[in-house]
mmCIF file of C-alpha atoms in Angstrom:
data_model
loop_
_atom_site.group_PDB
_atom_site.id
_atom_site.type_symbol
_atom_site.label_atom_id
_atom_site.label_comp_id
_atom_site.label_asym_id
_atom_site.label_seq_id
_atom_site.Cartn_x
_atom_site.Cartn_y
_atom_site.Cartn_z
ATOM 1 C CA UNK A 1322 -124.398 -99.834 -7.866
ATOM 2 C CA UNK A 1323 -121.968 -100.086 -5.030
ATOM 3 C CA UNK A 1324 -124.422 -99.942 -2.139
ATOM 4 C CA UNK A 1325 -126.815 -102.428 -3.767
ATOM 5 C CA UNK A 1326 -124.066 -104.927 -4.508
ATOM 6 C CA UNK A 1327 -122.632 -104.628 -1.048
ATOM 7 C CA UNK A 1328 -125.931 -104.929 0.743
ATOM 8 C CA UNK A 1329 -126.920 -107.898 -1.391
ATOM 9 C CA UNK A 1330 -123.596 -109.712 -1.131
ATOM 10 C CA UNK A 1331 -122.696 -112.277 1.480
ATOM 11 C CA UNK A 1332 -119.100 -113.040 0.534
ATOM 12 C CA UNK A 1333 -116.027 -111.816 2.355
ATOM 13 C CA UNK A 1334 -115.366 -109.522 -0.609
ATOM 14 C CA UNK A 1335 -118.774 -107.915 -0.226
ATOM 15 C CA UNK A 1336 -118.153 -107.435 3.463
ATOM 16 C CA UNK A 1337 -114.772 -105.877 2.691
ATOM 17 C CA UNK A 1338 -116.241 -103.407 0.229
ATOM 18 C CA UNK A 1339 -119.109 -102.566 2.530
ATOM 19 C CA UNK A 1340 -116.743 -101.829 5.392
ATOM 20 C CA UNK A 1341 -114.337 -99.854 3.214
ATOM 21 C CA UNK A 1342 -117.070 -97.793 1.669
ATOM 22 C CA UNK A 1343 -118.769 -96.954 4.944
ATOM 23 C CA UNK A 1344 -115.432 -96.115 6.538
ATOM 24 C CA UNK A 1345 -114.467 -93.701 3.792
ATOM 25 C CA UNK A 1346 -117.771 -92.103 2.992
ATOM 26 C CA UNK A 1347 -120.274 -92.761 5.727
ATOM 27 C CA UNK A 1348 -123.915 -93.630 5.242
ATOM 28 C CA UNK A 1349 -125.017 -90.248 3.979
ATOM 29 C CA UNK A 1350 -122.529 -90.111 1.132
ATOM 30 C CA UNK A 1351 -123.801 -93.408 -0.281
ATOM 31 C CA UNK A 1352 -126.541 -91.491 -2.043
ATOM 32 C CA UNK A 1353 -126.774 -92.246 -5.759
ATOM 33 C CA UNK A 1354 -126.614 -88.545 -6.530
ATOM 34 C CA UNK A 1355 -122.953 -88.265 -5.478
ATOM 35 C CA UNK A 1356 -120.850 -86.899 -8.359
ATOM 36 C CA UNK A 1357 -118.444 -89.745 -7.709
ATOM 37 C CA UNK A 1358 -121.053 -92.501 -7.661
ATOM 38 C CA UNK A 1359 -120.634 -93.577 -11.298
ATOM 39 C CA UNK A 1360 -116.931 -94.131 -10.687
ATOM 40 C CA UNK A 1361 -117.621 -96.122 -7.508
ATOM 41 C CA UNK A 1362 -120.196 -98.203 -9.356
ATOM 42 C CA UNK A 1363 -117.722 -99.002 -12.100
ATOM 43 C CA UNK A 1364 -115.102 -99.918 -9.518
ATOM 44 C CA UNK A 1365 -117.570 -102.271 -7.859
ATOM 45 C CA UNK A 1366 -118.379 -103.897 -11.207
ATOM 46 C CA UNK A 1367 -114.688 -104.476 -11.864
ATOM 47 C CA UNK A 1368 -114.181 -105.830 -8.365
ATOM 48 C CA UNK A 1369 -116.826 -108.500 -8.858
ATOM 49 C CA UNK A 1370 -116.018 -109.273 -12.497
ATOM 50 C CA UNK A 1371 -112.410 -109.913 -11.568
ATOM 51 C CA UNK A 1372 -113.534 -112.549 -9.108
ATOM 52 C CA UNK A 1373 -115.665 -114.519 -11.506
ATOM 53 C CA UNK A 1374 -114.300 -118.022 -12.139
ATOM 54 C CA UNK A 1375 -112.152 -118.199 -15.281
ATOM 55 C CA UNK A 1376 -112.299 -114.438 -15.721
ATOM 56 C CA UNK A 1377 -108.584 -113.982 -15.598
ATOM 57 C CA UNK A 1378 -107.039 -115.194 -18.814
ATOM 58 C CA UNK A 1379 -103.678 -116.826 -19.027
ATOM 59 C CA UNK A 1380 -100.847 -114.746 -17.534
ATOM 60 C CA UNK A 1381 -103.192 -112.210 -15.977
ATOM 61 C CA UNK A 1382 -102.965 -110.971 -12.406
ATOM 62 C CA UNK A 1383 -106.192 -110.568 -10.485
ATOM 63 C CA UNK A 1384 -107.284 -107.222 -9.095
ATOM 64 C CA UNK A 1385 -106.421 -107.179 -5.382
ATOM 65 C CA UNK A 1386 -108.383 -105.719 -2.485
ATOM 66 C CA UNK A 1387 -105.456 -103.356 -1.929
ATOM 67 C CA UNK A 1388 -105.577 -101.811 -5.386
ATOM 68 C CA UNK A 1389 -109.358 -101.467 -5.211
ATOM 69 C CA UNK A 1390 -108.980 -99.674 -1.875
ATOM 70 C CA UNK A 1391 -106.361 -97.343 -3.327
ATOM 71 C CA UNK A 1392 -108.545 -96.646 -6.348
ATOM 72 C CA UNK A 1393 -111.472 -95.781 -4.077
ATOM 73 C CA UNK A 1394 -109.287 -93.353 -2.175
ATOM 74 C CA UNK A 1395 -108.001 -91.871 -5.419
ATOM 75 C CA UNK A 1396 -111.566 -91.211 -6.573
ATOM 76 C CA UNK A 1397 -112.375 -89.672 -3.203
ATOM 77 C CA UNK A 1398 -109.443 -87.253 -3.651
ATOM 78 C CA UNK A 1399 -110.776 -85.991 -6.983
ATOM 79 C CA UNK A 1400 -112.432 -82.593 -6.485
ATOM 80 C CA UNK A 1401 -116.088 -82.366 -7.425
ATOM 81 C CA UNK A 1402 -115.344 -79.990 -10.316
ATOM 82 C CA UNK A 1403 -113.314 -82.678 -12.097
ATOM 83 C CA UNK A 1404 -115.014 -85.059 -14.500
ATOM 84 C CA UNK A 1405 -114.952 -88.649 -13.248
ATOM 85 C CA UNK A 1406 -112.774 -91.116 -15.193
ATOM 86 C CA UNK A 1407 -113.554 -94.294 -17.081
ATOM 87 C CA UNK A 1408 -112.023 -97.189 -15.128
ATOM 88 C CA UNK A 1409 -110.715 -100.499 -16.499
ATOM 89 C CA UNK A 1410 -108.756 -103.446 -15.110
ATOM 90 C CA UNK A 1411 -105.280 -104.090 -16.481
ATOM 91 C CA UNK A 1412 -103.709 -107.520 -17.048
ATOM 92 C CA UNK A 1413 -100.946 -106.756 -14.523
ATOM 93 C CA UNK A 1414 -103.472 -106.246 -11.701
ATOM 94 C CA UNK A 1415 -103.404 -102.448 -11.844
ATOM 95 C CA UNK A 1416 -106.444 -100.255 -12.378
ATOM 96 C CA UNK A 1417 -106.525 -97.879 -15.320
ATOM 97 C CA UNK A 1418 -108.275 -94.485 -15.158
ATOM 98 C CA UNK A 1419 -108.906 -92.525 -18.317
ATOM 99 C CA UNK A 1420 -110.084 -89.028 -19.183
ATOM 100 C CA UNK A 1421 -110.694 -88.913 -22.928
ATOM 101 C CA UNK A 1422 -111.951 -86.204 -25.252
ATOM 102 C CA UNK A 1423 -110.254 -87.228 -28.487
ATOM 103 C CA UNK A 1424 -107.192 -89.301 -29.455
ATOM 104 C CA UNK A 1425 -104.803 -86.402 -28.911
ATOM 105 C CA UNK A 1426 -106.542 -85.114 -25.801
ATOM 106 C CA UNK A 1427 -106.319 -87.888 -23.261
ATOM 107 C CA UNK A 1428 -105.011 -88.516 -19.768
ATOM 108 C CA UNK A 1429 -104.199 -92.047 -18.596
ATOM 109 C CA UNK A 1430 -103.540 -92.973 -14.977
ATOM 110 C CA UNK A 1431 -102.554 -96.414 -13.726
ATOM 111 C CA UNK A 1432 -102.620 -97.368 -10.034
ATOM 112 C CA UNK A 1433 -100.830 -100.502 -8.822
ATOM 113 C CA UNK A 1434 -101.132 -102.395 -5.559
ATOM 114 C CA UNK A 1435 -97.999 -100.737 -4.158
ATOM 115 C CA UNK A 1436 -99.581 -97.302 -4.538
ATOM 116 C CA UNK A 1437 -97.433 -96.327 -7.513
ATOM 117 C CA UNK A 1438 -99.459 -94.048 -9.762
ATOM 118 C CA UNK A 1439 -98.131 -93.759 -13.314
ATOM 119 C CA UNK A 1440 -99.678 -91.088 -15.482
ATOM 120 C CA UNK A 1441 -99.375 -89.787 -19.019
ATOM 121 C CA UNK A 1442 -101.056 -87.050 -21.040
ATOM 122 C CA UNK A 1443 -101.326 -86.600 -24.788
ATOM 123 C CA UNK A 1444 -102.563 -83.110 -25.555
ATOM 124 C CA UNK A 1445 -101.889 -82.142 -29.145
ATOM 125 C CA UNK A 1446 -98.118 -82.384 -29.419
ATOM 126 C CA UNK A 1447 -97.531 -82.123 -25.677
ATOM 127 C CA UNK A 1448 -96.860 -85.415 -23.883
ATOM 128 C CA UNK A 1449 -96.034 -84.892 -20.193
ATOM 129 C CA UNK A 1450 -95.868 -87.987 -17.980
ATOM 130 C CA UNK A 1451 -94.611 -89.070 -14.600
ATOM 131 C CA UNK A 1452 -95.357 -91.064 -11.487
ATOM 132 C CA UNK A 1453 -95.863 -90.628 -7.762
ATOM 133 C CA UNK A 1454 -96.591 -92.710 -4.692
ATOM 134 C CA UNK A 1455 -100.198 -92.344 -3.621
ATOM 135 C CA UNK A 1456 -100.714 -92.714 0.118
ATOM 136 C CA UNK A 1457 -104.444 -92.182 0.042
ATOM 137 C CA UNK A 1458 -104.507 -88.504 0.901
ATOM 138 C CA UNK A 1459 -103.339 -86.243 -1.898
ATOM 139 C CA UNK A 1460 -103.119 -86.134 -5.644
ATOM 140 C CA UNK A 1461 -100.366 -83.759 -6.837
ATOM 141 C CA UNK A 1462 -101.651 -80.430 -8.090
ATOM 142 C CA UNK A 1463 -99.990 -80.884 -11.485
ATOM 143 C CA UNK A 1464 -101.971 -84.077 -12.042
ATOM 144 C CA UNK A 1465 -105.272 -82.414 -11.099
ATOM 145 C CA UNK A 1466 -104.462 -79.475 -13.396
ATOM 146 C CA UNK A 1467 -103.755 -81.807 -16.296
ATOM 147 C CA UNK A 1468 -106.969 -83.786 -15.736
ATOM 148 C CA UNK A 1469 -108.900 -80.524 -15.774
ATOM 149 C CA UNK A 1470 -107.091 -79.323 -18.889
ATOM 150 C CA UNK A 1471 -107.800 -82.545 -20.792
ATOM 151 C CA UNK A 1472 -111.433 -82.676 -19.630
ATOM 152 C CA UNK A 1473 -112.391 -79.106 -20.511
ATOM 153 C CA UNK B 1244 -100.742 -117.148 -44.680
ATOM 154 C CA UNK B 1245 -96.944 -117.237 -44.655
ATOM 155 C CA UNK B 1246 -94.941 -120.429 -44.803
ATOM 156 C CA UNK B 1247 -92.697 -121.386 -41.869
ATOM 157 C CA UNK B 1248 -89.988 -122.139 -44.413
ATOM 158 C CA UNK B 1249 -89.977 -118.582 -45.742
ATOM 159 C CA UNK B 1250 -90.621 -115.852 -43.180
ATOM 160 C CA UNK B 1251 -89.695 -112.492 -44.712
ATOM 161 C CA UNK B 1252 -88.538 -109.581 -42.542
ATOM 162 C CA UNK B 1253 -91.222 -107.060 -41.657
ATOM 163 C CA UNK B 1254 -91.444 -104.013 -43.879
ATOM 164 C CA UNK B 1255 -92.651 -100.587 -42.785
ATOM 165 C CA UNK B 1256 -95.765 -100.746 -44.942
ATOM 166 C CA UNK B 1257 -97.069 -103.977 -43.416
ATOM 167 C CA UNK B 1258 -100.287 -104.057 -41.438
ATOM 168 C CA UNK B 1259 -100.326 -105.725 -38.028
ATOM 169 C CA UNK B 1260 -103.429 -106.894 -36.152
ATOM 170 C CA UNK B 1261 -103.810 -106.570 -32.399
ATOM 171 C CA UNK B 1262 -106.707 -108.702 -31.228
ATOM 172 C CA UNK B 1263 -109.319 -107.316 -28.845
ATOM 173 C CA UNK B 1264 -110.619 -109.766 -26.273
ATOM 174 C CA UNK B 1265 -111.877 -107.488 -23.511
ATOM 175 C CA UNK B 1266 -114.539 -104.792 -23.690
ATOM 176 C CA UNK B 1267 -112.387 -102.418 -21.647
ATOM 177 C CA UNK B 1268 -109.876 -102.299 -24.508
ATOM 178 C CA UNK B 1269 -112.122 -100.065 -26.630
ATOM 179 C CA UNK B 1270 -114.683 -97.312 -26.119
ATOM 180 C CA UNK B 1271 -118.339 -97.136 -27.073
ATOM 181 C CA UNK B 1272 -117.451 -95.085 -30.159
ATOM 182 C CA UNK B 1273 -115.137 -97.878 -31.370
ATOM 183 C CA UNK B 1274 -111.859 -96.090 -30.681
ATOM 184 C CA UNK B 1275 -109.358 -98.254 -28.851
ATOM 185 C CA UNK B 1276 -107.879 -97.485 -25.458
ATOM 186 C CA UNK B 1277 -104.120 -97.281 -24.803
ATOM 187 C CA UNK B 1278 -104.284 -100.389 -22.584
ATOM 188 C CA UNK B 1279 -104.667 -102.455 -25.773
ATOM 189 C CA UNK B 1280 -101.070 -101.523 -26.591
ATOM 190 C CA UNK B 1281 -99.570 -101.862 -23.111
ATOM 191 C CA UNK B 1282 -97.014 -104.676 -22.878
ATOM 192 C CA UNK B 1283 -97.345 -107.324 -20.152
ATOM 193 C CA UNK B 1284 -95.574 -109.263 -18.639
ATOM 194 C CA UNK B 1285 -92.624 -108.613 -20.880
ATOM 195 C CA UNK B 1286 -91.723 -105.381 -22.629
ATOM 196 C CA UNK B 1287 -93.096 -106.663 -25.914
ATOM 197 C CA UNK B 1288 -96.517 -107.034 -27.430
ATOM 198 C CA UNK B 1289 -97.992 -109.839 -29.561
ATOM 199 C CA UNK B 1290 -99.460 -108.932 -32.949
ATOM 200 C CA UNK B 1291 -100.216 -110.785 -36.182
ATOM 201 C CA UNK B 1292 -98.981 -109.844 -39.627
ATOM 202 C CA UNK B 1293 -101.577 -109.470 -42.380
ATOM 203 C CA UNK B 1294 -99.000 -110.487 -44.987
ATOM 204 C CA UNK B 1295 -100.337 -113.201 -47.322
ATOM 205 C CA UNK B 1296 -103.346 -113.765 -45.077
ATOM 206 C CA UNK B 1297 -106.934 -113.856 -46.237
ATOM 207 C CA UNK B 1298 -109.484 -112.052 -44.083
ATOM 208 C CA UNK B 1299 -110.681 -115.445 -42.837
ATOM 209 C CA UNK B 1300 -107.159 -116.427 -41.822
ATOM 210 C CA UNK B 1301 -106.654 -113.140 -39.947
ATOM 211 C CA UNK B 1302 -109.801 -113.857 -37.910
ATOM 212 C CA UNK B 1303 -108.855 -117.490 -37.456
ATOM 213 C CA UNK B 1304 -105.604 -116.437 -35.759
ATOM 214 C CA UNK B 1305 -107.652 -114.069 -33.608
ATOM 215 C CA UNK B 1306 -109.836 -116.928 -32.439
ATOM 216 C CA UNK B 1307 -106.695 -118.857 -31.459
ATOM 217 C CA UNK B 1308 -105.435 -115.869 -29.448
ATOM 218 C CA UNK B 1309 -108.776 -115.450 -27.679
ATOM 219 C CA UNK B 1310 -108.887 -119.162 -26.900
ATOM 220 C CA UNK B 1311 -105.403 -119.019 -25.401
ATOM 221 C CA UNK B 1312 -106.508 -116.112 -23.178
ATOM 222 C CA UNK B 1313 -109.723 -117.964 -22.226
ATOM 223 C CA UNK B 1314 -111.651 -115.081 -23.724
ATOM 224 C CA UNK B 1315 -114.087 -114.348 -26.509
ATOM 225 C CA UNK B 1316 -112.770 -112.631 -29.629
ATOM 226 C CA UNK B 1317 -114.410 -109.203 -29.851
ATOM 227 C CA UNK B 1318 -112.501 -107.663 -32.720
ATOM 228 C CA UNK B 1319 -109.150 -106.407 -33.852
ATOM 229 C CA UNK B 1320 -107.286 -103.172 -34.369
ATOM 230 C CA UNK B 1321 -104.876 -102.745 -37.287
ATOM 231 C CA UNK B 1322 -101.691 -100.726 -37.067
ATOM 232 C CA UNK B 1323 -99.134 -100.020 -39.762
ATOM 233 C CA UNK B 1324 -95.614 -101.102 -38.864
ATOM 234 C CA UNK B 1325 -94.216 -97.644 -39.615
ATOM 235 C CA UNK B 1326 -96.405 -96.147 -36.847
ATOM 236 C CA UNK B 1327 -94.584 -98.388 -34.374
ATOM 237 C CA UNK B 1328 -91.094 -97.926 -35.755
ATOM 238 C CA UNK B 1329 -91.119 -94.258 -36.772
ATOM 239 C CA UNK B 1330 -93.685 -92.459 -34.629
ATOM 240 C CA UNK B 1331 -92.874 -94.094 -31.301
ATOM 241 C CA UNK B 1332 -89.446 -95.676 -31.947
ATOM 242 C CA UNK B 1333 -90.408 -99.249 -31.149
ATOM 243 C CA UNK B 1334 -89.158 -102.272 -33.082
ATOM 244 C CA UNK B 1335 -91.100 -105.073 -34.742
ATOM 245 C CA UNK B 1336 -89.813 -108.575 -35.407
ATOM 246 C CA UNK B 1337 -91.268 -111.691 -36.955
ATOM 247 C CA UNK B 1338 -91.931 -114.257 -34.262
ATOM 248 C CA UNK B 1339 -93.581 -117.294 -35.861
ATOM 249 C CA UNK B 1340 -95.232 -119.711 -33.434
ATOM 250 C CA UNK B 1341 -94.821 -123.250 -34.716
ATOM 251 C CA UNK B 1342 -96.611 -124.814 -31.743
ATOM 252 C CA UNK B 1343 -99.704 -122.765 -32.609
ATOM 253 C CA UNK B 1344 -99.274 -123.114 -36.362
ATOM 254 C CA UNK B 1345 -99.063 -119.328 -36.656
ATOM 255 C CA UNK B 1346 -96.271 -118.260 -39.034
ATOM 256 C CA UNK B 1347 -97.635 -114.699 -39.110
ATOM 257 C CA UNK B 1348 -97.068 -113.952 -35.442
ATOM 258 C CA UNK B 1349 -94.857 -110.954 -34.632
ATOM 259 C CA UNK B 1350 -93.750 -108.955 -31.601
ATOM 260 C CA UNK B 1351 -93.616 -105.207 -31.103
ATOM 261 C CA UNK B 1352 -90.698 -104.741 -28.719
ATOM 262 C CA UNK B 1353 -88.276 -102.284 -27.134
ATOM 263 C CA UNK B 1354 -90.888 -100.729 -24.864
ATOM 264 C CA UNK B 1355 -89.280 -98.896 -21.933
ATOM 265 C CA UNK B 1356 -89.778 -100.573 -18.553
ATOM 266 C CA UNK B 1357 -91.176 -97.451 -16.847
ATOM 267 C CA UNK B 1358 -94.960 -97.624 -16.951
ATOM 268 C CA UNK B 1359 -95.593 -93.918 -17.483
ATOM 269 C CA UNK B 1360 -93.363 -94.123 -20.586
ATOM 270 C CA UNK B 1361 -95.298 -97.181 -21.775
ATOM 271 C CA UNK B 1362 -98.567 -95.283 -21.312
ATOM 272 C CA UNK B 1363 -97.216 -92.367 -23.318
ATOM 273 C CA UNK B 1364 -96.191 -94.650 -26.187
ATOM 274 C CA UNK B 1365 -99.528 -96.481 -26.096
ATOM 275 C CA UNK B 1366 -101.424 -93.152 -26.239
ATOM 276 C CA UNK B 1367 -99.495 -92.126 -29.345
ATOM 277 C CA UNK B 1368 -100.016 -95.509 -30.985
ATOM 278 C CA UNK B 1369 -103.786 -95.537 -30.492
ATOM 279 C CA UNK B 1370 -103.999 -92.010 -31.899
ATOM 280 C CA UNK B 1371 -102.902 -93.509 -35.242
ATOM 281 C CA UNK B 1372 -104.585 -96.911 -35.443
ATOM 282 C CA UNK B 1373 -107.928 -98.145 -36.740
ATOM 283 C CA UNK B 1374 -111.084 -98.339 -34.670
ATOM 284 C CA UNK B 1375 -112.105 -101.713 -33.286
ATOM 285 C CA UNK B 1376 -113.016 -103.889 -36.278
ATOM 286 C CA UNK B 1377 -115.715 -106.252 -34.970
ATOM 287 C CA UNK B 1378 -115.093 -109.961 -35.287
ATOM 288 C CA UNK B 1379 -117.515 -111.726 -37.665
ATOM 289 C CA UNK B 1380 -117.948 -114.344 -34.940
ATOM 290 C CA UNK B 1381 -118.954 -111.870 -32.218
#
C-alpha cells in the first residue's frame, strides 16, 4: 500500500513519493477505502520494483520519477465512476494502463516521461486510437468515454 | 532445430514463439497483454520459429532469451505467422543468431513508429494468439 510503503521507507524515492502523494491528495484522501487506492498501490509496487538491483533487463529503460508523477496525476483525473486500470511498466520506461473485458474489448493507454499519452481501443471491429499531451489536469472526454464504453 | 547452412524462408503456416519473462506481460487468466507484442527499441520484435524444433529445444531457446534479459523464463505465447502478415500487415523474416547458436530466431518487423499505432497492432495480435504456455522450468 502506498501510505505504508512511504511511511516505512527512508530512501529519497520514498520521500519523493510521500511528498507527491500528500501534495496531490492530502492526508484524508490516503484512506484505503479510496476508489483509486488499488491503482496507487500498484503504482507504488512498480515504483519500488523498478528500483531493485538488476531488475531492469538488458536494453530496458528504468521508470522515472517524472513518469510515476504523471501516472499518479492521470489516475487522479479518472472520475470515480470509471473502473481503475491494471498498470504495468514498459521496457521503454513508459507506464501502461489497461482496461480489459475480453480480447476484443480492451483499452490500452501508455504514458511516457514527456507526458505523451498514446491510447488505443479494440472494441469488436472498431479500433480507434490517438495520442495527446497530458499536462496533469485533464483527460480528453473522448478517452474517458471510450474507457467507460470498454469497461461496461 | 534448423541448420545455419539451410535456413528456409518463413511460411504463413509456421508457428512463432514469443517468450514471456515478466509477469506484467500476461493476466491472471493466462491471456497475454498487448505489451508482449510491443516493439522496443527498434520497430521489430524478436520471436523464435518452431520449425524443426522439439519442445525441449523451443524451451531451451526461451531460457537463453530470459538469461540475456537477466530474467526468469515464465512461459511463451505462440502466434501463427499468417496472423502477423495478414491480419495486421506486419512482415516476418528469418534472423538466425550465430553468436547465440540460435538458427530459429526471427523478427516480426514493419511496425509503425507511432506508439498508438503499435498499441493497436499489438491489441489485434494478442486477440489471436495462444494463452501463456507455462515454462516447464518455472
